[in-house]
Short mmCIF file of N, CA and C in Angstrom, two decimals:
data_model
loop_
_atom_site.label_atom_id
_atom_site.label_comp_id
_atom_site.label_asym_id
_atom_site.label_seq_id
_atom_site.Cartn_x
_atom_site.Cartn_y
_atom_site.Cartn_z
N MET A 1 78.35 109.05 75.46
CA MET A 1 79.81 109.08 75.49
C MET A 1 80.36 107.80 74.85
N ASP A 2 81.21 107.96 73.87
CA ASP A 2 81.82 106.81 73.19
C ASP A 2 83.04 106.37 73.99
N ILE A 3 82.99 105.13 74.47
CA ILE A 3 84.10 104.65 75.30
C ILE A 3 85.07 103.75 74.53
N ARG A 4 84.92 103.65 73.20
CA ARG A 4 85.81 102.79 72.42
C ARG A 4 87.29 103.15 72.59
N PRO A 5 87.67 104.43 72.54
CA PRO A 5 89.09 104.74 72.73
C PRO A 5 89.60 104.26 74.09
N MET A 6 88.73 104.34 75.10
CA MET A 6 89.13 103.90 76.43
C MET A 6 89.34 102.38 76.44
N ILE A 7 88.54 101.65 75.69
CA ILE A 7 88.67 100.19 75.63
C ILE A 7 90.05 99.82 75.11
N HIS A 8 90.50 100.49 74.05
CA HIS A 8 91.81 100.17 73.49
C HIS A 8 92.92 100.48 74.49
N ARG A 9 92.77 101.59 75.24
CA ARG A 9 93.77 101.92 76.26
C ARG A 9 93.76 100.90 77.38
N VAL A 10 92.58 100.46 77.78
CA VAL A 10 92.47 99.46 78.85
C VAL A 10 93.12 98.15 78.40
N ARG A 11 92.86 97.74 77.17
CA ARG A 11 93.49 96.51 76.65
C ARG A 11 95.01 96.62 76.73
N ALA A 12 95.54 97.73 76.29
CA ALA A 12 96.99 97.92 76.30
C ALA A 12 97.53 97.93 77.72
N LEU A 13 96.86 98.61 78.63
CA LEU A 13 97.33 98.67 80.02
C LEU A 13 97.26 97.32 80.70
N ILE A 14 96.20 96.57 80.44
CA ILE A 14 96.08 95.24 81.03
C ILE A 14 97.19 94.34 80.50
N THR A 15 97.45 94.41 79.20
CA THR A 15 98.52 93.61 78.60
C THR A 15 99.85 93.94 79.25
N ILE A 16 100.16 95.21 79.35
CA ILE A 16 101.43 95.62 79.95
C ILE A 16 101.52 95.18 81.40
N ALA A 17 100.45 95.38 82.15
CA ALA A 17 100.46 94.99 83.57
C ALA A 17 100.65 93.50 83.74
N LEU A 18 99.98 92.70 82.92
CA LEU A 18 100.11 91.25 83.06
C LEU A 18 101.50 90.77 82.67
N VAL A 19 102.04 91.32 81.60
CA VAL A 19 103.38 90.91 81.18
C VAL A 19 104.40 91.30 82.24
N LEU A 20 104.28 92.51 82.78
CA LEU A 20 105.21 92.94 83.81
C LEU A 20 105.04 92.15 85.10
N SER A 21 103.81 91.81 85.42
CA SER A 21 103.55 91.10 86.67
C SER A 21 103.84 89.62 86.61
N PHE A 22 103.50 89.00 85.50
CA PHE A 22 103.54 87.56 85.43
C PHE A 22 104.51 86.99 84.42
N GLY A 23 105.14 87.81 83.61
CA GLY A 23 106.07 87.30 82.61
C GLY A 23 105.37 86.44 81.59
N LEU A 24 105.88 85.24 81.37
CA LEU A 24 105.37 84.37 80.31
C LEU A 24 104.45 83.28 80.85
N MET A 25 103.49 83.65 81.67
CA MET A 25 102.54 82.67 82.20
C MET A 25 101.35 82.56 81.26
N SER A 26 100.57 81.52 81.44
CA SER A 26 99.35 81.35 80.64
C SER A 26 98.24 82.22 81.22
N PHE A 27 97.42 82.74 80.35
CA PHE A 27 96.34 83.61 80.77
C PHE A 27 95.03 83.11 80.17
N THR A 28 93.94 83.53 80.79
CA THR A 28 92.63 83.22 80.24
C THR A 28 92.17 84.37 79.36
N PHE A 29 91.01 84.25 78.81
CA PHE A 29 90.53 85.22 77.83
C PHE A 29 89.79 86.39 78.45
N ILE A 30 89.92 87.52 77.82
CA ILE A 30 89.02 88.63 78.07
C ILE A 30 87.90 88.47 77.05
N ASN A 31 86.71 88.73 77.42
CA ASN A 31 85.58 88.56 76.51
C ASN A 31 85.41 89.85 75.69
N TYR A 32 86.19 89.95 74.60
CA TYR A 32 86.18 91.16 73.80
C TYR A 32 84.86 91.37 73.07
N GLU A 33 84.19 90.29 72.70
CA GLU A 33 82.89 90.45 72.05
C GLU A 33 81.90 91.11 73.01
N LYS A 34 81.90 90.64 74.24
CA LYS A 34 81.02 91.22 75.26
C LYS A 34 81.43 92.67 75.53
N LEU A 35 82.73 92.91 75.57
CA LEU A 35 83.25 94.25 75.80
C LEU A 35 82.76 95.20 74.71
N GLU A 36 82.86 94.77 73.45
CA GLU A 36 82.40 95.62 72.34
C GLU A 36 80.89 95.83 72.41
N GLU A 37 80.15 94.76 72.76
CA GLU A 37 78.70 94.86 72.87
C GLU A 37 78.33 95.87 73.96
N MET A 38 79.03 95.81 75.07
CA MET A 38 78.76 96.74 76.16
C MET A 38 79.13 98.16 75.76
N ALA A 39 80.20 98.30 75.00
CA ALA A 39 80.60 99.63 74.53
C ALA A 39 79.53 100.21 73.62
N ASP A 40 78.95 99.35 72.78
CA ASP A 40 77.88 99.80 71.90
C ASP A 40 76.68 100.32 72.70
N GLN A 41 76.48 99.72 73.86
CA GLN A 41 75.34 100.11 74.70
C GLN A 41 75.75 101.18 75.71
N ASN A 42 77.01 101.66 75.61
CA ASN A 42 77.54 102.66 76.53
C ASN A 42 77.38 102.26 77.99
N GLU A 43 77.58 100.97 78.24
CA GLU A 43 77.51 100.47 79.61
C GLU A 43 78.93 100.40 80.16
N ALA A 44 79.00 100.13 81.43
CA ALA A 44 80.31 99.85 82.03
C ALA A 44 80.86 98.62 81.33
N PHE A 45 82.14 98.53 81.18
CA PHE A 45 82.68 97.41 80.41
C PHE A 45 83.42 96.42 81.29
N TYR A 46 83.50 95.22 80.75
CA TYR A 46 84.11 94.08 81.44
C TYR A 46 85.62 94.11 81.30
N CYS A 47 86.31 93.99 82.40
CA CYS A 47 87.77 93.85 82.37
C CYS A 47 88.09 92.46 82.90
N GLY A 48 88.91 91.75 82.20
CA GLY A 48 89.30 90.42 82.61
C GLY A 48 90.75 90.22 82.32
N VAL A 49 91.11 89.00 82.01
CA VAL A 49 92.49 88.67 81.73
C VAL A 49 92.62 88.39 80.24
N ILE A 50 93.73 88.77 79.66
CA ILE A 50 93.93 88.71 78.22
C ILE A 50 94.58 87.40 77.80
N ASP A 51 94.18 86.89 76.64
CA ASP A 51 94.82 85.72 76.05
C ASP A 51 96.18 86.15 75.51
N MET A 52 97.23 85.63 76.10
CA MET A 52 98.59 86.01 75.71
C MET A 52 99.29 84.87 74.98
N SER A 53 98.57 83.86 74.52
CA SER A 53 99.22 82.67 73.97
C SER A 53 100.12 82.99 72.79
N GLU A 54 99.68 83.87 71.87
CA GLU A 54 100.53 84.18 70.73
C GLU A 54 101.79 84.91 71.18
N THR A 55 101.65 85.84 72.11
CA THR A 55 102.80 86.56 72.62
C THR A 55 103.75 85.61 73.34
N ILE A 56 103.20 84.69 74.09
CA ILE A 56 104.02 83.73 74.83
C ILE A 56 104.82 82.88 73.86
N HIS A 57 104.18 82.35 72.82
CA HIS A 57 104.90 81.53 71.85
C HIS A 57 106.00 82.35 71.18
N GLN A 58 105.71 83.59 70.84
CA GLN A 58 106.71 84.43 70.19
C GLN A 58 107.88 84.69 71.13
N LYS A 59 107.60 85.00 72.38
CA LYS A 59 108.68 85.27 73.34
C LYS A 59 109.53 84.03 73.58
N GLU A 60 108.91 82.88 73.70
CA GLU A 60 109.66 81.63 73.85
C GLU A 60 110.50 81.37 72.60
N ALA A 61 109.92 81.63 71.43
CA ALA A 61 110.63 81.40 70.17
C ALA A 61 111.85 82.30 70.05
N GLU A 62 111.75 83.51 70.56
CA GLU A 62 112.86 84.45 70.46
C GLU A 62 114.07 84.02 71.28
N LEU A 63 113.89 83.06 72.16
CA LEU A 63 115.01 82.53 72.94
C LEU A 63 115.80 81.48 72.15
N LEU A 64 115.26 81.01 71.05
CA LEU A 64 115.92 79.98 70.26
C LEU A 64 117.00 80.59 69.37
N PRO A 65 118.07 79.82 69.09
CA PRO A 65 119.15 80.33 68.22
C PRO A 65 118.66 80.72 66.83
N GLY A 66 117.64 80.06 66.32
CA GLY A 66 117.12 80.36 64.99
C GLY A 66 116.54 81.76 64.87
N TYR A 67 116.10 82.31 65.99
CA TYR A 67 115.55 83.68 65.97
C TYR A 67 116.64 84.67 65.55
N LYS A 68 117.82 84.53 66.14
CA LYS A 68 118.93 85.43 65.79
C LYS A 68 119.31 85.26 64.33
N LEU A 69 119.36 84.03 63.85
CA LEU A 69 119.66 83.80 62.43
C LEU A 69 118.58 84.42 61.54
N PHE A 70 117.33 84.27 61.92
CA PHE A 70 116.22 84.85 61.17
C PHE A 70 116.39 86.36 61.06
N GLN A 71 116.81 86.98 62.16
CA GLN A 71 117.04 88.43 62.16
C GLN A 71 118.30 88.78 61.36
N ASP A 72 119.41 88.10 61.65
CA ASP A 72 120.70 88.43 61.05
C ASP A 72 120.72 88.24 59.54
N TRP A 73 120.03 87.22 59.04
CA TRP A 73 120.02 86.94 57.60
C TRP A 73 118.94 87.73 56.87
N GLY A 74 118.23 88.58 57.58
CA GLY A 74 117.26 89.46 56.94
C GLY A 74 115.96 88.79 56.53
N CYS A 75 115.67 87.63 57.07
CA CYS A 75 114.44 86.92 56.71
C CYS A 75 113.21 87.79 56.99
N LYS A 76 113.28 88.55 58.09
CA LYS A 76 112.13 89.37 58.50
C LYS A 76 111.83 90.49 57.51
N THR A 77 112.76 90.78 56.62
CA THR A 77 112.53 91.81 55.61
C THR A 77 111.39 91.40 54.69
N CYS A 78 111.33 90.13 54.36
CA CYS A 78 110.34 89.64 53.39
C CYS A 78 109.30 88.70 54.00
N HIS A 79 109.54 88.22 55.21
CA HIS A 79 108.65 87.22 55.81
C HIS A 79 108.22 87.61 57.21
N ALA A 80 107.00 87.22 57.55
CA ALA A 80 106.49 87.27 58.92
C ALA A 80 105.91 85.89 59.21
N ILE A 81 105.76 85.60 60.46
CA ILE A 81 105.21 84.29 60.84
C ILE A 81 103.74 84.21 60.44
N ASP A 82 102.99 85.25 60.76
CA ASP A 82 101.54 85.18 60.68
C ASP A 82 100.89 85.91 59.51
N ARG A 83 101.69 86.49 58.61
CA ARG A 83 101.07 87.22 57.49
C ARG A 83 102.04 87.29 56.32
N LYS A 84 101.47 87.45 55.12
CA LYS A 84 102.29 87.65 53.93
C LYS A 84 102.93 89.02 54.01
N VAL A 85 104.16 89.11 53.59
CA VAL A 85 104.84 90.41 53.47
C VAL A 85 105.22 90.49 52.00
N VAL A 86 106.49 90.43 51.68
CA VAL A 86 106.93 90.31 50.29
C VAL A 86 106.81 88.84 49.88
N GLY A 87 107.14 87.97 50.82
CA GLY A 87 107.04 86.53 50.62
C GLY A 87 105.92 85.95 51.48
N PRO A 88 105.75 84.63 51.42
CA PRO A 88 104.64 84.00 52.14
C PRO A 88 104.79 84.05 53.66
N ALA A 89 103.65 83.96 54.34
CA ALA A 89 103.64 83.78 55.79
C ALA A 89 104.28 82.44 56.09
N LEU A 90 105.00 82.36 57.19
CA LEU A 90 105.76 81.15 57.48
C LEU A 90 105.13 80.25 58.54
N ALA A 91 104.04 80.66 59.13
CA ALA A 91 103.40 79.84 60.16
C ALA A 91 103.14 78.43 59.64
N ASN A 92 103.55 77.47 60.43
CA ASN A 92 103.31 76.05 60.13
C ASN A 92 103.87 75.61 58.78
N VAL A 93 104.94 76.23 58.34
CA VAL A 93 105.53 75.88 57.03
C VAL A 93 105.96 74.42 56.98
N ARG A 94 106.35 73.86 58.11
CA ARG A 94 106.77 72.45 58.12
C ARG A 94 105.59 71.50 57.92
N ASP A 95 104.38 71.99 58.11
CA ASP A 95 103.20 71.17 57.81
C ASP A 95 102.94 71.13 56.31
N ARG A 96 103.45 72.11 55.59
CA ARG A 96 103.22 72.21 54.14
C ARG A 96 104.37 71.66 53.32
N ARG A 97 105.59 71.70 53.85
CA ARG A 97 106.79 71.30 53.09
C ARG A 97 107.70 70.46 53.98
N SER A 98 108.47 69.58 53.34
CA SER A 98 109.45 68.77 54.08
C SER A 98 110.68 69.62 54.40
N ASP A 99 111.41 69.20 55.42
CA ASP A 99 112.65 69.92 55.77
C ASP A 99 113.64 69.91 54.61
N ASP A 100 113.72 68.79 53.90
CA ASP A 100 114.65 68.72 52.77
C ASP A 100 114.27 69.72 51.68
N TRP A 101 112.98 69.82 51.39
CA TRP A 101 112.54 70.79 50.38
C TRP A 101 112.83 72.21 50.86
N LEU A 102 112.52 72.48 52.13
CA LEU A 102 112.75 73.82 52.68
C LEU A 102 114.23 74.18 52.66
N LYS A 103 115.09 73.23 52.99
CA LYS A 103 116.54 73.51 52.94
C LYS A 103 116.96 73.88 51.53
N ALA A 104 116.49 73.13 50.55
CA ALA A 104 116.85 73.42 49.16
C ALA A 104 116.33 74.78 48.72
N PHE A 105 115.10 75.10 49.09
CA PHE A 105 114.50 76.37 48.68
C PHE A 105 115.18 77.55 49.37
N ILE A 106 115.43 77.43 50.66
CA ILE A 106 116.07 78.51 51.40
C ILE A 106 117.50 78.73 50.92
N ARG A 107 118.19 77.66 50.67
CA ARG A 107 119.58 77.76 50.24
C ARG A 107 119.68 78.41 48.85
N ASN A 108 118.79 78.01 47.92
CA ASN A 108 118.87 78.56 46.57
C ASN A 108 117.54 78.33 45.84
N SER A 109 116.63 79.27 46.03
CA SER A 109 115.30 79.11 45.42
C SER A 109 115.39 79.12 43.89
N SER A 110 116.31 79.89 43.34
CA SER A 110 116.47 79.96 41.87
C SER A 110 116.82 78.59 41.29
N ALA A 111 117.72 77.88 41.97
CA ALA A 111 118.11 76.56 41.48
C ALA A 111 116.93 75.60 41.51
N LEU A 112 116.13 75.67 42.59
CA LEU A 112 114.97 74.78 42.70
C LEU A 112 113.91 75.13 41.65
N ILE A 113 113.71 76.42 41.42
CA ILE A 113 112.78 76.85 40.37
C ILE A 113 113.28 76.36 39.01
N GLY A 114 114.60 76.41 38.81
CA GLY A 114 115.22 75.98 37.56
C GLY A 114 115.04 74.50 37.26
N THR A 115 114.76 73.71 38.29
CA THR A 115 114.51 72.27 38.08
C THR A 115 113.05 72.01 37.74
N ASP A 116 112.26 73.08 37.61
CA ASP A 116 110.81 73.00 37.37
C ASP A 116 110.07 72.30 38.49
N ASP A 117 110.62 72.42 39.71
CA ASP A 117 109.90 71.90 40.88
C ASP A 117 108.54 72.61 40.93
N GLU A 118 107.48 71.83 40.91
CA GLU A 118 106.13 72.36 40.79
C GLU A 118 105.79 73.36 41.91
N THR A 119 106.14 73.01 43.13
CA THR A 119 105.83 73.88 44.27
C THR A 119 106.64 75.17 44.21
N ALA A 120 107.93 75.05 43.90
CA ALA A 120 108.80 76.24 43.83
C ALA A 120 108.33 77.19 42.73
N VAL A 121 107.96 76.64 41.59
CA VAL A 121 107.48 77.47 40.48
C VAL A 121 106.16 78.14 40.85
N LYS A 122 105.28 77.41 41.54
CA LYS A 122 104.00 77.97 41.96
C LYS A 122 104.22 79.16 42.91
N ILE A 123 105.11 79.01 43.88
CA ILE A 123 105.41 80.11 44.81
C ILE A 123 106.03 81.29 44.05
N TYR A 124 106.95 80.99 43.15
CA TYR A 124 107.61 82.01 42.33
C TYR A 124 106.56 82.83 41.56
N ASN A 125 105.63 82.16 40.95
CA ASN A 125 104.58 82.85 40.18
C ASN A 125 103.60 83.59 41.08
N GLU A 126 103.27 82.99 42.22
CA GLU A 126 102.32 83.61 43.14
C GLU A 126 102.85 84.93 43.71
N TYR A 127 104.16 85.02 43.85
CA TYR A 127 104.78 86.22 44.43
C TYR A 127 105.47 87.06 43.36
N ASN A 128 104.78 87.24 42.23
CA ASN A 128 105.20 88.14 41.16
C ASN A 128 106.59 87.83 40.62
N GLN A 129 106.94 86.58 40.59
CA GLN A 129 108.21 86.11 40.06
C GLN A 129 109.42 86.76 40.74
N LEU A 130 109.24 87.04 42.03
CA LEU A 130 110.36 87.49 42.85
C LEU A 130 111.02 86.26 43.44
N GLN A 131 112.33 86.18 43.28
CA GLN A 131 113.05 85.03 43.83
C GLN A 131 113.70 85.40 45.15
N MET A 132 113.61 84.49 46.08
CA MET A 132 114.30 84.68 47.34
C MET A 132 115.79 84.58 47.06
N PRO A 133 116.59 85.47 47.62
CA PRO A 133 118.03 85.39 47.38
C PRO A 133 118.62 84.10 47.94
N ALA A 134 119.72 83.67 47.37
CA ALA A 134 120.41 82.47 47.86
C ALA A 134 121.03 82.79 49.22
N HIS A 135 121.07 81.78 50.08
CA HIS A 135 121.64 81.94 51.42
C HIS A 135 122.69 80.85 51.66
N ASP A 136 123.84 81.26 52.07
CA ASP A 136 124.92 80.32 52.37
C ASP A 136 124.81 79.86 53.82
N LEU A 137 123.76 79.11 54.07
CA LEU A 137 123.49 78.60 55.41
C LEU A 137 123.74 77.09 55.45
N THR A 138 124.20 76.61 56.58
CA THR A 138 124.37 75.16 56.75
C THR A 138 123.01 74.53 57.00
N ASP A 139 122.95 73.22 56.88
CA ASP A 139 121.71 72.50 57.21
C ASP A 139 121.30 72.80 58.65
N ALA A 140 122.27 72.77 59.55
CA ALA A 140 121.98 73.02 60.97
C ALA A 140 121.40 74.42 61.19
N GLU A 141 121.92 75.41 60.49
CA GLU A 141 121.41 76.77 60.62
C GLU A 141 119.99 76.88 60.08
N ILE A 142 119.74 76.26 58.94
CA ILE A 142 118.38 76.29 58.36
C ILE A 142 117.40 75.59 59.30
N LEU A 143 117.80 74.44 59.83
CA LEU A 143 116.92 73.72 60.76
C LEU A 143 116.68 74.54 62.02
N SER A 144 117.67 75.28 62.45
CA SER A 144 117.51 76.16 63.61
C SER A 144 116.49 77.25 63.33
N ILE A 145 116.55 77.83 62.14
CA ILE A 145 115.56 78.84 61.74
C ILE A 145 114.17 78.20 61.68
N LEU A 146 114.08 77.00 61.13
CA LEU A 146 112.79 76.31 61.05
C LEU A 146 112.25 75.98 62.44
N ASP A 147 113.14 75.66 63.37
CA ASP A 147 112.71 75.42 64.76
C ASP A 147 112.11 76.69 65.36
N TYR A 148 112.75 77.82 65.08
CA TYR A 148 112.21 79.11 65.55
C TYR A 148 110.83 79.35 64.95
N ILE A 149 110.69 79.15 63.64
CA ILE A 149 109.40 79.37 62.97
C ILE A 149 108.33 78.46 63.55
N THR A 150 108.69 77.21 63.79
CA THR A 150 107.75 76.25 64.37
C THR A 150 107.27 76.71 65.74
N LYS A 151 108.20 77.14 66.57
CA LYS A 151 107.84 77.60 67.92
C LYS A 151 107.01 78.88 67.85
N ALA A 152 107.41 79.82 66.98
CA ALA A 152 106.67 81.07 66.84
C ALA A 152 105.27 80.85 66.26
N SER A 153 105.10 79.73 65.55
CA SER A 153 103.80 79.37 64.99
C SER A 153 102.86 78.82 66.06
N GLY A 154 103.39 78.58 67.24
CA GLY A 154 102.58 78.03 68.33
C GLY A 154 102.68 76.53 68.45
N ASN A 155 103.67 75.95 67.78
CA ASN A 155 103.89 74.50 67.84
C ASN A 155 105.18 74.23 68.61
N ASP A 156 105.24 73.08 69.23
CA ASP A 156 106.46 72.73 69.97
C ASP A 156 107.30 71.73 69.25
#
C-alpha cells in the first residue's frame, strides 16, 4: 500500500491544526526525510511538529504597512519574495542593493537604465529587456515596502 498521498494529507492537517491551535508560535521540525524513508518501506510514519518559520515571517510581514503597498501597487504581479516570477525574487534584496539604489530603481527603472547604471542594465538584460513600470511612490512608501520584503525574507 502506497501511503504517500496520506503523508501529504497529514502534513496539511498538522499545519492547519497547529496554526489554528497556536497561531504564530515557533515550532520544531517534522523529520520529513525519515517520513519519506518510512513511506518507502511502507512502515508506519512519524508525525511530529512542522517548521513554520517561513509562514511565521510571512504572517508577521503582512502586518506591516508595506505589505498593503506591495499589494496595492501590483508588485506581486511580477515579484515574489522567494522565487523569480516576471522579475527577480526579492528575498534579501537589501543585502544586494542599497536603499538609495532601490528607491531610484523602483521609482523609475527606465531612467536608471538610461544612465547606463551597470546593475540596472544587467537586470534589464537578464529579464528579457522588460522594464519595471515607473511608480510614483514617496521615499517613505518605498522604504515601507522594503521593510515588508525584509521581514518576509526572514530578517528583522
